[in-house]
C-alpha positions as semicolon CSV with decimal commas, in nm:
position;residue;x (nm);y (nm);z (nm)
1;M;-0,006;0,000;0,000
2;M;0,122;0,346;-0,098
3;G;0,163;0,619;0,158
4;R;-0,073;0,904;0,187
5;K;0,006;1,191;-0,045
6;P;0,124;1,502;0,148
7;H;-0,135;1,780;0,154
8;V;0,013;2,134;0,197
9;I;-0,180;2,446;0,262
10;L;-0,008;2,770;0,125
11;A;-0,123;3,103;0,279
12;P;0,004;3,424;0,124
13;Y;-0,004;3,763;0,262
14;P;-0,314;3,932;0,089
15;S;-0,101;4,140;-0,158
16;Q;-0,028;4,056;-0,531
17;G;0,353;4,078;-0,466
18;H;0,324;3,804;-0,199
19;V;0,087;3,587;-0,384
20;T;0,304;3,505;-0,693
21;P;0,603;3,380;-0,532
22;L;0,396;3,133;-0,324
23;M;0,205;3,034;-0,636
24;K;0,541;2,942;-0,793
25;L;0,617;2,732;-0,496
26;A;0,269;2,578;-0,518
27;Y;0,347;2,452;-0,876
28;N;0,688;2,315;-0,771
29;L;0,514;2,123;-0,505
30;V;0,251;1,977;-0,731
31;D;0,542;1,868;-0,961
32;Q;0,659;1,666;-0,664
33;E;0,323;1,485;-0,631
34;V;0,215;1,706;-0,327
35;K;-0,162;1,805;-0,293
36;V;-0,172;2,181;-0,272
37;T;-0,443;2,395;-0,128
38;F;-0,388;2,767;-0,198
39;V;-0,574;2,980;0,079
40;N;-0,652;3,341;-0,020
41;T;-0,866;3,616;0,124
42;E;-1,191;3,653;-0,075
43;S;-1,069;3,985;-0,235
44;I;-0,740;3,842;-0,370
45;H;-0,908;3,519;-0,464
46;A;-1,164;3,708;-0,665
47;K;-0,880;3,910;-0,842
48;L;-0,687;3,575;-0,904
49;M;-0,984;3,413;-1,068
50;S;-1,090;3,710;-1,277
51;A;-0,742;3,726;-1,412
52;M;-0,728;3,345;-1,506
53;P;-0,843;3,272;-1,857
54;K;-1,163;3,051;-1,867
55;K;-0,988;2,774;-2,052
56;F;-0,778;2,724;-1,739
57;K;-1,044;2,742;-1,471
58;G;-1,112;2,398;-1,321
59;K;-0,780;2,255;-1,490
60;I;-0,517;2,379;-1,268
61;P;-0,354;2,120;-1,038
62;I;-0,398;2,339;-0,724
63;S;-0,703;2,381;-0,507
64;L;-0,788;2,757;-0,492
65;V;-0,992;2,855;-0,204
66;S;-1,086;3,165;-0,013
67;I;-1,168;3,254;0,340
68;P;-1,335;3,572;0,444
69;E;-1,093;3,861;0,562
70;G;-1,351;4,056;0,772
71;L;-1,320;4,380;0,570
72;E;-1,614;4,587;0,447
73;S;-1,709;4,495;0,093
74;N;-1,603;4,839;-0,036
75;H;-1,256;4,798;0,114
76;D;-0,979;4,818;-0,166
77;G;-0,717;4,627;0,028
78;K;-0,476;4,924;0,005
79;D;-0,468;4,997;0,373
80;N;-0,205;4,738;0,478
81;F;-0,256;4,806;0,855
82;Q;-0,637;4,727;0,826
83;V;-0,562;4,423;0,632
84;R;-0,314;4,297;0,893
85;E;-0,533;4,370;1,182
86;S;-0,828;4,199;1,019
87;A;-0,632;3,906;0,916
88;S;-0,467;3,849;1,248
89;S;-0,807;3,797;1,422
90;F;-1,111;3,725;1,204
91;T;-0,930;3,523;0,926
92;Q;-0,747;3,321;1,187
93;S;-1,069;3,135;1,292
94;H;-1,179;3,088;0,931
95;L;-0,842;2,926;0,854
96;Q;-0,876;2,691;1,159
97;N;-1,229;2,602;1,076
98;F;-1,124;2,520;0,704
99;V;-0,843;2,298;0,794
100;E;-1,048;2,118;1,067
101;N;-1,316;2,051;0,803
102;I;-1,062;1,899;0,563
103;N;-0,914;1,675;0,841
104;L;-1,252;1,554;0,954
105;L;-1,397;1,493;0,614
106;N;-1,107;1,310;0,435
107;N;-0,862;1,090;0,605
108;E;-0,657;1,051;0,289
109;K;-0,621;1,425;0,226
110;Q;-0,547;1,549;0,580
111;V;-0,332;1,869;0,601
112;S;0,021;1,756;0,681
113;L;0,202;2,111;0,646
114;V;0,111;2,468;0,644
115;I;0,344;2,712;0,463
116;A;0,261;3,060;0,526
117;D;0,420;3,403;0,425
118;I;0,613;3,523;0,703
119;S;0,380;3,834;0,714
120;V;0,082;3,624;0,815
121;G;0,258;3,451;1,122
122;W;-0,098;3,384;1,255
123;A;-0,147;3,105;1,003
124;L;0,161;2,936;1,143
125;E;0,014;2,971;1,492
126;V;-0,306;2,793;1,368
127;A;-0,105;2,507;1,231
128;K;0,098;2,475;1,557
129;K;-0,212;2,498;1,770
130;M;-0,356;2,207;1,558
131;G;-0,049;2,000;1,567
132;I;0,028;2,039;1,203
133;K;0,393;2,110;1,085
134;Q;0,450;2,470;0,978
135;A;0,712;2,649;0,764
136;A;0,758;3,033;0,705
137;F;0,801;3,178;0,329
138;V;0,989;3,476;0,281
139;P;0,888;3,614;-0,057
140;Y;1,118;3,918;-0,060
141;G;1,485;3,971;-0,021
142;L;1,693;3,902;0,293
143;G;1,790;4,269;0,333
144;N;1,422;4,337;0,375
145;L;1,377;4,049;0,611
146;A;1,688;4,168;0,820
147;M;1,507;4,516;0,835
148;I;1,179;4,362;0,946
149;L;1,344;4,144;1,209
150;H;1,531;4,457;1,361
151;N;1,210;4,658;1,376
152;P;1,161;4,602;1,739
153;M;1,516;4,696;1,826
154;L;1,481;5,010;1,614
155;I;1,159;5,114;1,782
156;K;1,306;5,056;2,121
157;A;1,611;5,272;2,030
158;G;1,378;5,559;1,911
159;I;1,505;5,526;1,552
160;I;1,170;5,448;1,407
161;E;0,808;5,471;1,531
162;I;0,562;5,178;1,571
163;Y;0,447;5,218;1,202
164;G;0,798;5,208;1,077
165;I;0,839;5,589;1,003
166;P;1,172;5,732;1,096
167;M;1,202;5,961;1,401
168;K;1,482;6,148;1,261
169;D;1,595;6,249;0,913
170;E;1,901;6,030;0,888
171;F;2,023;5,701;0,719
172;I;1,931;5,384;0,889
173;S;2,175;5,099;0,836
174;Q;2,169;4,752;0,995
175;S;2,510;4,646;0,896
176;N;2,831;4,791;0,729
177;E;2,851;4,465;0,526
178;I;2,496;4,504;0,364
179;S;2,468;4,780;0,121
180;A;2,162;4,986;0,128
C-alpha cells in the first residue's frame, strides 16, 4: 500500500507581490506529487480568478480557495494596517475551521503542512495549535527580512516609530556589510 500523498496549505499575505512567489512554490510542490491547497482572502481570490483565462479554470492542479478577511465589501485592500489587523483575528478562525473540516471529512487528504508568508504568522500559529507542521515563507529579499526582524530594536532605540516611520531625518543601516 502506498503512503498518503502529502497535503500542503499555502497561505500568502493578501497582496499581489506576496501571492505570486507562493504560487510558484505551489506549482513546484505539485510537480513533486504534493496536494496543494492555496488559501487566499476573498478579495485576492476574486482578483486571481478574474485574471485567470476561462480555459484554465477547473484545470489547474492546485485547489484555490478563499476565506473571509473581515473587511467591508467596499474596502480596496490598500490600507495594509487594516488588512493586517483584520487578518490576525477574523481570518485566523476561518483558516482553523477550514483545516478542521478538511481533516474531519477526508482521512486521505489531511493537511500535513502549512506554509505561510512570514507576514501572516498567525497562519503558522493556527497550524501549531492544531499539531500540523509549519514553515515560514519569505517572498522578498533578505535585506528586507533583516530590516523587519530588527524593527523592534529600532523602535526601542527611538530610531523609528511603531508604524516604521523614521523619527529623524538620517540614514538607517543594519550592517556595514549590507549595502542599502
